mmCIF file of C-alpha atoms in Angstrom:
data_model
loop_
_atom_site.group_PDB
_atom_site.id
_atom_site.type_symbol
_atom_site.label_atom_id
_atom_site.label_comp_id
_atom_site.label_asym_id
_atom_site.label_seq_id
_atom_site.Cartn_x
_atom_site.Cartn_y
_atom_site.Cartn_z
ATOM 1 C CA MET A 899 183.243 109.712 19.292
ATOM 2 C CA THR A 900 181.804 108.084 22.231
ATOM 3 C CA GLN A 901 181.089 104.220 22.083
ATOM 4 C CA PRO A 902 177.631 103.191 22.115
ATOM 5 C CA PRO A 903 176.457 101.097 25.296
ATOM 6 C CA HIS A 904 177.051 97.617 25.464
ATOM 7 C CA ASP A 905 173.322 97.067 25.999
ATOM 8 C CA GLU A 906 172.221 99.114 22.801
ATOM 9 C CA PRO A 907 172.875 97.398 19.074
ATOM 10 C CA THR A 908 174.894 99.514 16.606
ATOM 11 C CA ALA A 909 172.986 100.775 13.835
ATOM 12 C CA ALA A 910 174.157 99.043 10.806
ATOM 13 C CA ASN A 911 173.107 101.896 8.158
ATOM 14 C CA PRO A 912 172.614 105.762 8.750
ATOM 15 C CA GLU A 913 169.014 105.474 8.576
ATOM 16 C CA GLU A 914 169.128 103.440 11.493
ATOM 17 C CA LEU A 915 171.575 105.588 13.141
ATOM 18 C CA ARG A 916 168.871 108.683 12.431
ATOM 19 C CA GLU A 917 166.424 106.661 13.979
ATOM 20 C CA GLN A 918 168.418 105.945 17.297
ATOM 21 C CA VAL A 919 169.269 109.557 17.189
ATOM 22 C CA GLU A 920 165.362 110.725 17.240
ATOM 23 C CA GLN A 921 164.331 108.113 19.680
ATOM 24 C CA THR A 922 167.366 109.330 22.214
ATOM 25 C CA ARG A 923 166.580 112.593 21.782
ATOM 26 C CA ALA A 924 163.037 112.356 22.470
ATOM 27 C CA GLU A 925 163.704 110.132 25.975
ATOM 28 C CA LEU A 926 166.006 112.899 26.559
ATOM 29 C CA GLY A 927 163.366 115.678 26.385
ATOM 30 C CA GLN A 928 161.158 113.821 28.620
ATOM 31 C CA THR A 929 164.148 113.423 31.115
ATOM 32 C CA VAL A 930 164.678 116.833 30.531
ATOM 33 C CA GLU A 931 160.878 117.694 31.184
ATOM 34 C CA ALA A 932 160.943 115.364 34.216
ATOM 35 C CA LEU A 933 164.191 117.111 35.687
ATOM 36 C CA ALA A 934 162.620 120.400 35.234
ATOM 37 C CA ALA A 935 159.376 119.881 36.604
ATOM 38 C CA LYS A 936 161.197 118.535 39.591
ATOM 39 C CA ALA A 937 163.648 121.639 39.646
ATOM 40 C CA ASP A 938 160.307 124.094 39.239
ATOM 41 C CA VAL A 939 160.062 124.545 43.167
ATOM 42 C CA LYS A 940 157.036 127.064 42.972
ATOM 43 C CA ALA A 941 154.902 124.473 40.714
ATOM 44 C CA ARG A 942 155.625 121.849 43.586
ATOM 45 C CA SER A 943 154.919 124.332 46.158
ATOM 46 C CA GLN A 944 151.480 125.128 44.737
ATOM 47 C CA GLU A 945 150.897 121.726 44.541
ATOM 48 C CA LYS A 946 152.051 120.599 47.846
ATOM 49 C CA ALA A 947 150.109 124.070 49.011
ATOM 50 C CA ALA A 948 146.786 122.653 47.251
ATOM 51 C CA GLU A 949 147.599 119.506 48.607
ATOM 52 C CA VAL A 950 147.831 120.895 52.383
ATOM 53 C CA LYS A 951 144.543 122.763 51.824
ATOM 54 C CA GLU A 952 142.528 119.896 50.449
ATOM 55 C CA GLN A 953 143.654 117.737 53.422
ATOM 56 C CA ALA A 954 142.884 120.837 55.866
ATOM 57 C CA THR A 955 139.665 121.426 54.275
ATOM 58 C CA ALA A 956 138.832 117.637 54.774
ATOM 59 C CA LYS A 957 140.185 117.395 58.246
ATOM 60 C CA ALA A 958 137.944 120.686 58.975
ATOM 61 C CA THR A 959 134.782 119.278 57.704
ATOM 62 C CA ASP A 960 135.396 116.258 59.947
ATOM 63 C CA VAL A 961 136.114 118.251 62.961
ATOM 64 C CA LYS A 962 132.992 120.192 62.341
ATOM 65 C CA GLU A 963 130.720 117.206 62.052
ATOM 66 C CA GLN A 964 131.907 115.527 65.255
ATOM 67 C CA ALA A 965 131.498 119.040 66.901
ATOM 68 C CA THR A 966 128.209 119.144 65.915
ATOM 69 C CA ALA A 967 127.279 115.663 66.750
ATOM 70 C CA LYS A 968 129.036 116.010 69.862
ATOM 71 C CA ALA A 969 127.195 119.349 70.611
ATOM 72 C CA ALA A 970 123.879 117.583 69.569
ATOM 73 C CA GLU A 971 124.422 114.642 72.226
ATOM 74 C CA VAL A 972 125.486 117.115 74.829
ATOM 75 C CA LYS A 973 122.287 119.195 74.150
ATOM 76 C CA GLU A 974 120.342 116.148 74.357
ATOM 77 C CA GLN A 975 121.831 115.083 77.780
ATOM 78 C CA ALA A 976 121.539 118.767 79.170
ATOM 79 C CA THR A 977 117.747 118.629 78.499
ATOM 80 C CA ALA A 978 117.021 115.019 79.396
ATOM 81 C CA LYS A 979 118.896 116.278 82.891
ATOM 82 C CA ALA A 980 117.076 119.334 83.075
ATOM 83 C CA VAL A 981 113.396 117.066 82.749
ATOM 84 C CA GLU A 982 114.888 114.765 85.487
ATOM 85 C CA ALA A 983 115.873 117.585 87.701
ATOM 86 C CA LYS A 984 112.234 119.468 87.111
ATOM 87 C CA GLU A 985 110.455 116.096 87.602
ATOM 88 C CA GLN A 986 112.622 115.776 90.993
ATOM 89 C CA ALA A 987 111.736 118.781 92.143
ATOM 90 C CA THR A 988 107.840 118.732 91.149
ATOM 91 C CA ALA A 989 107.663 115.600 93.053
ATOM 92 C CA LYS A 990 109.630 117.090 96.485
ATOM 93 C CA ALA A 991 107.681 120.387 95.912
ATOM 94 C CA ALA A 992 104.292 117.845 96.198
ATOM 95 C CA GLU A 993 106.105 115.960 99.218
ATOM 96 C CA LEU A 994 106.409 118.799 101.145
ATOM 97 C CA LYS A 995 102.874 120.177 100.387
ATOM 98 C CA GLU A 996 101.644 117.211 101.644
ATOM 99 C CA GLN A 997 103.801 116.953 104.570
ATOM 100 C CA THR A 998 102.960 120.433 105.767
ATOM 101 C CA ALA A 999 99.191 120.341 104.891
ATOM 102 C CA LEU A 1000 99.273 117.211 107.194
ATOM 103 C CA LYS A 1001 101.182 119.093 109.703
ATOM 104 C CA ALA A 1002 98.984 122.182 109.854
ATOM 105 C CA GLY A 1003 95.839 119.841 110.212
ATOM 106 C CA GLU A 1004 97.943 118.224 113.214
ATOM 107 C CA LEU A 1005 98.654 121.367 115.086
ATOM 108 C CA LYS A 1006 95.179 122.753 114.260
ATOM 109 C CA ALA A 1007 93.556 119.544 115.800
ATOM 110 C CA LYS A 1008 95.934 120.047 118.488
ATOM 111 C CA ALA A 1009 94.747 123.768 119.277
ATOM 112 C CA ALA A 1010 91.145 122.650 118.749
ATOM 113 C CA GLU A 1011 91.571 119.988 121.585
ATOM 114 C CA LEU A 1012 93.487 122.092 123.766
ATOM 115 C CA ALA A 1013 91.013 125.265 123.508
ATOM 116 C CA HIS A 1014 88.124 122.297 124.422
ATOM 117 C CA GLN A 1015 90.323 121.230 127.566
ATOM 118 C CA ALA A 1016 90.820 125.181 128.556
ATOM 119 C CA GLN A 1017 87.000 125.615 128.096
ATOM 120 C CA ASP A 1018 86.071 122.577 129.915
ATOM 121 C CA LYS A 1019 88.464 123.852 132.838
ATOM 122 C CA LEU A 1020 86.688 127.292 133.055
ATOM 123 C CA PRO A 1021 84.237 127.793 135.779
ATOM 124 C CA ASP A 1022 81.148 128.645 135.336
ATOM 125 C CA PRO A 1023 81.469 132.331 136.689
ATOM 126 C CA VAL A 1024 84.449 132.864 133.999
ATOM 127 C CA LYS A 1025 82.394 131.568 131.028
ATOM 128 C CA GLU A 1026 79.507 133.770 132.043
ATOM 129 C CA LYS A 1027 81.397 136.083 132.357
ATOM 130 C CA ALA A 1028 82.785 135.517 128.884
ATOM 131 C CA ALA A 1029 79.629 135.144 127.325
ATOM 132 C CA LEU A 1030 78.261 138.426 128.317
ATOM 133 C CA ALA A 1031 81.763 140.060 127.523
ATOM 134 C CA ALA A 1032 81.409 138.517 124.025
ATOM 135 C CA GLU A 1033 77.517 139.879 123.462
ATOM 136 C CA GLN A 1034 78.617 143.276 124.579
ATOM 137 C CA ALA A 1035 81.711 143.177 122.119
ATOM 138 C CA ARG A 1036 79.159 142.137 119.227
ATOM 139 C CA THR A 1037 76.923 144.813 120.469
ATOM 140 C CA LYS A 1038 79.852 147.464 120.134
ATOM 141 C CA ALA A 1039 81.125 145.999 117.143
ATOM 142 C CA GLY A 1040 77.638 146.409 115.688
ATOM 143 C CA GLN A 1041 77.263 150.011 116.539
ATOM 144 C CA ALA A 1042 81.124 150.505 115.156
ATOM 145 C CA GLY A 1043 80.379 148.752 112.084
ATOM 146 C CA GLN A 1044 76.954 150.917 111.486
ATOM 147 C CA LEU A 1045 79.201 154.219 112.143
ATOM 148 C CA TRP A 1046 82.023 152.978 110.307
ATOM 149 C CA GLN A 1047 79.119 152.414 107.100
ATOM 150 C CA ASP A 1048 77.833 156.069 107.534
ATOM 151 C CA LYS A 1049 81.240 157.926 108.143
ATOM 152 C CA ALA A 1050 84.136 155.595 106.025
ATOM 153 C CA PRO A 1051 85.175 157.023 102.480
ATOM 154 C CA GLU A 1052 83.975 154.009 99.795
ATOM 155 C CA PRO A 1053 87.561 152.973 98.914
ATOM 156 C CA VAL A 1054 88.508 152.258 102.425
ATOM 157 C CA ARG A 1055 85.016 150.166 103.036
ATOM 158 C CA GLN A 1056 85.971 147.985 100.303
ATOM 159 C CA LYS A 1057 89.468 147.305 101.788
ATOM 160 C CA THR A 1058 87.705 146.501 105.226
ATOM 161 C CA ALA A 1059 85.177 144.402 103.537
ATOM 162 C CA GLN A 1060 88.030 142.587 101.968
ATOM 163 C CA GLY A 1061 89.242 142.044 105.576
ATOM 164 C CA ALA A 1062 86.447 140.875 107.317
ATOM 165 C CA GLN A 1063 85.874 138.302 104.439
ATOM 166 C CA LEU A 1064 89.129 137.230 104.850
ATOM 167 C CA ALA A 1065 88.381 136.673 108.618
ATOM 168 C CA ARG A 1066 84.904 134.945 107.836
ATOM 169 C CA ASP A 1067 86.801 132.619 105.716
ATOM 170 C CA ASN A 1068 89.258 131.597 108.422
ATOM 171 C CA ARG A 1069 86.862 132.045 111.591
ATOM 172 C CA LYS A 1070 88.087 128.386 112.956
ATOM 173 C CA ALA A 1071 91.522 129.518 112.998
ATOM 174 C CA LEU A 1072 90.695 132.553 114.456
ATOM 175 C CA LEU A 1073 88.474 131.597 117.201
ATOM 176 C CA VAL A 1074 90.999 128.610 118.210
ATOM 177 C CA ALA A 1075 93.659 131.511 118.609
ATOM 178 C CA THR A 1076 91.226 133.314 120.564
ATOM 179 C CA GLY A 1077 90.631 130.696 122.673
ATOM 180 C CA VAL A 1078 94.500 129.745 123.126
ATOM 181 C CA ALA A 1079 94.853 133.785 124.196
ATOM 182 C CA VAL A 1080 92.046 133.544 126.705
ATOM 183 C CA VAL A 1081 93.362 130.326 128.365
ATOM 184 C CA ALA A 1082 96.860 131.609 128.275
ATOM 185 C CA TRP A 1083 95.454 134.704 129.931
ATOM 186 C CA LEU A 1084 93.476 133.105 132.522
ATOM 187 C CA ALA A 1085 96.608 130.601 133.349
ATOM 188 C CA PHE A 1086 98.746 134.147 133.693
ATOM 189 C CA ARG A 1087 96.138 135.694 135.821
ATOM 190 C CA ARG A 1088 95.559 132.651 137.901
ATOM 191 C CA LYS A 1089 99.489 132.472 138.851
ATOM 192 C CA GLY A 1090 99.977 136.203 139.404
#
């Protein structure tokens, strides 16, 4: 038989010896179970896989939350930039419109001034001829208008009426353009 370890007391009677054997068997059974659990690769793999899966799920949830937060932040920044760009474009458009209106007003005033200067420089016989020609043109225009009313189809008359209204609405511009054209014609005629 083997000798008992030095750290364990020896049994004094058979009953104690049986108890020691039972205790040793129980400890040995626990050790065998622990070794079997360590040797069970499939169970350990499943435990490890479950652990890794849990970690991956937690990480995916964390990444998803971060991505959602970042997307919301980017969307908010993009919206703010779009609003800012729209405001800048609106301000620039208003500024350009104002500048265009001022420039148009300046050009209109300059054209009117040039027309008045040209009219002042015209000799009286030319002014009289122009007035006579204008009167004749009005008479002829009235006759042509009446003929037009009598002969033209209704849709064509409506379109013509719209054009005439547009001309009446822009009368000053048309008069200035006509004045400039007359001055240019007279200047060209004198040179030639």
